[in-house]
Amino acid sequence: MSFLDYRLEFLASIADGLMFYDVLEVDRAYGCSAQCTDLGCQNAGFMNWECRCYCPDLLEGDTCGLPVSTGSCGGVVNVGVGEEIYINSPNYPNNYDTGLKCTWLIQGVANNILRGTIEDMDISNNGHVCFHWLEFRYNLLGQTGPKRCGITNNEVWDASPDEFKNKMIIQFDSHIDEPTSKGFRMMFKSIGTGCINYPCRFGSCDSPLNTDTYTCTCNEGFTGTNCDVLTDSASIGCSAEIGEYCMLAQDDINDDFDWVTKTGDTKTELSGPGNAVEGFIYWYTEASSPRIAGEKAVMFTNISLPSIKRCLYFSYHMYGSEMGTLNIYFEDEQGTRTTVFTKTGNQGNQWHTEGMVSQATDGLKVIFEAVLGSGSKSDMALDDVWLRPWTVCGCRDDENPCAFGTCDSAFNSMTYTCSCDQGFTGTNCDVLTEYGIIGCNGEPNEYCVLKQETQTDDFDWIFTNEGTPTSSTGPEAAKVGRVFMFIESSGQRDDDKAIMVTKMSLPRVDRCLRFWYHMYGSTMGTLNVYTENSQGTRIQIFTMSGDQGNQWNESAIFIPAMDNLKVIFEGIRGSSSKSDIALDDIKLIPGTCGSNIDQCVPSTCSNGGQCSNNYNDNTFTCTCTSGWVGDTCQLQDVTTGTTFTCEFTPGENQCVFTNTQTGDNFDWTFTNVATPSSSTGPDVAYSREYFAFTEASSPRQPNDVASLTTSTFKLPDAPLCMQYHYHMYSEPGSLVIKAGERGNTDNQIEIWTGNQGEQWHQSIVQIPQLSDAVISIRGIRGPTSKSDIGLDLITLQKGLCSSPCGSFPCQNAGLCTGNQDDKRSETSISCDFEDNEVGCIFENDLNSDNFDWRRRSGRTSSSGTGPTIGAASGSNYMYTEASSPRVEGDFAVLETHNYRLKDSAYCLTLSINMRGQPGQLVISAKERTGNWRVEASYLGHQGDNWFIANIDISQISDPVIAITGFIGSTSKGDIAVDNLVLTEGQC
């Protein structure tokens, strides 16, 4: 069977019964649904014999409009005119979790082509088998699509015109319990119909919206309207992939049968490859009947090549006990043929790579000839065939295979040998020993250990051998050699960042980092250097801000041994274009730094701190002025304060939240007028003065992050009660509150996602006691520009939220002082979890459980579980989210531990919802220092609706009451509670 789209060739062997479109044909042939009323089935769904929409397996709903997913991912994505919409795997660029099946239905502009581009993909596999994968249904929505894994980028998937040319389904599947990786990022947009037949021979195609015209962007070495004119620098080849030009043609005159394309295994056991060496598809010769021994299949280069010296390289596979012979010839325009490669017999079940040089020849033709062996076990294959303008195949001009060494290669050979530099070993001199010195000076043909960080910065460092283009800033020449690295501040915004990071694994050994830096300019920004260990903990080891004169300065910094060391250089643009920062001659040297570097010149201590050298270990010590602390006096000391307020008014001095300088994509904006986008964001501040907001309009993209942080302040080492006001209207992403100890991983305290209505809301959360706490407020951009998030009137108060001051009773910046009240005096205490609620005594346990109860309105994020109508009464309720990363047995606790109750019997009345496949809900009580006693429990599905429970709690001394939700065996196990009333006495 021949496939027009070879990516779909796998479909020929997967059917084990009626497939989706077979059912459709049966229904049409026999009129099974002829009596039914059409329900308007969408997305390839059709009416079946039950008079319901029969949906593709990845869609559900009455009309097949809802993607089927597990976990809080996937959904319907609409790509409007001119929009570029991004879809990421969960947690990207951090590793995704296992147990996910995330399905997206992407819908573009009608009568146009939907195009998806993989911008970055790293999905776990073992080289032959996908542990996890991304499936593309670009052809027919009800038909299984190709599955991709491994590492790739810039891979384009256009929706086929065979069904819906403006729709596509993709599913990310990580349900197999194997190691994970960072996942994927894709961009979707709509283009016109001009690229349907792949008109650009050696280039990429684009088509303006609502047209059938196209333009080609040619690959290097090609020109012409359709990128079909070769120049001397052109590289041409054949990877057999759909939509990619192949320079090979069948020789129908001089052969007996044809090479054919294939994905996956050939049909003969114990012969042929199981997969392509590159991409999906390879060429092979099928040796089964009617073929006989000695027959030939021949392909040749069917293109006119400029007469230059070239390197041919290719991959071949010759596995089978009856294997024949593969011959390769060079032929000139007179027909003179030279054998350049021949191989006979079984070469093992693996791909091999070969290469050789062709002299400059007029009319060069390369011929691949397969001669069949003695039986059917002689399938041979070719893949990744290339002719490039190289003179030596082994040591290629554009890629030295010897990372830290010199390369030597015999003429007419694909092989090479490496002579390694001191401190390096391995076939390619790419294994660093503890004695190896690595670095980066930017010089041609010298290895640079640094790479651009493309995920978290705003622009790139530039390598140059000339002075920087802006006058009165930057160096005129390199410090060492001819090339240096610099950030070009022209055209960038204030505080934009350029980041480089080491790109190889470094052995665990003490090192000295030496580098030269140049920071000359009247509005100079900041140069930061960080280390990062295997746990991702980042430590700042160098910072410098402001004009340091028109000169190169040297620094040497000792880095103690750590696993998987990374070194990160971050250049931050100043307030104008006169802030070019440059680096040169960066080295990481094993051992200590010595004592010949004055670490205090120029001064490394901020805010008036005094610097003194520690020459024994080449470090320094800062003596800070009053009000400042930290290694470089970089932190404002507010440890003696009790209340901190942020209203975002100009000149306020009590706010401890500022825009972060690293790790986000943009800044919060402070304003006293409505946000510029309509139908989103607040029109007026909660405080009626100023507020902060995230501006979601261009150039912002979905999932961009703006972060406010207390990282420049030293907060009290005590519990902190945080009150804040937020506004999330229309299509916002998420608002996330996190807290952690400085330099360590932070923990999520609270999250709000999606539309919360066109009004301000108040929330009060407890920040647990941490050593050197850092709190962050992250605004995450939603899918469209209508996703502004507002923030106002943040108050941090020292102490527990359960204290008398925890409800923030003092208004207009009044300070609260608590009176010690041992016991609650009320005879009835209620919790309905609404905005501005005061007096609720059930709070999340911050210490002994696995996760927290969440407050929510409406349905939970997982289908088939949670309340169907939202809260039992009012707007909000509390629930346990059972989706990943939760696992069976995890539990969340609401308890009264922070309050002192009377020594009395109690009746606890509450509304409960346990729909789907929940675990267990347990209500228990104990004396404060005693053991828990179960008062009531509920296991598994308890019906679709809310029900009311009345639970007697016997009299005990100094009682503590807890409500514990346990996760069940699946993600469809959300448990919800509402309307808690604790009344003195028995029920």
PDB file of C-alpha atoms in Angstrom, residues 52 213 296 303 370 434 545 642 724 760 892 940:
ATOM      1  CA  ARG A  52     -26.295  10.249  20.240  1.00  0.00           C
ATOM      2  CA  THR A 213      -0.494  32.531  -2.476  1.00  0.00           C
ATOM      3  CA  LYS A 296      18.801  -4.824  -8.269  1.00  0.00           C
ATOM      4  CA  ILE A 303      19.685  17.135  -9.885  1.00  0.00           C
ATOM      5  CA  ALA A 370      21.067  -2.673  -3.759  1.00  0.00           C
ATOM      6  CA  GLU A 434      38.900  16.928  37.431  1.00  0.00           C
ATOM      7  CA  SER A 545      26.235  47.816  39.202  1.00  0.00           C
ATOM      8  CA  THR A 642       5.476  44.101  62.841  1.00  0.00           C
ATOM      9  CA  TYR A 724      -4.230  40.990  49.942  1.00  0.00           C
ATOM     10  CA  TRP A 760     -12.132  42.962  43.972  1.00  0.00           C
ATOM     11  CA  ALA A 892      -5.088  17.431  53.508  1.00  0.00           C
ATOM     12  CA  GLY A 940     -15.989   6.465  48.298  1.00  0.00           C
TER      13      GLY A 940
END
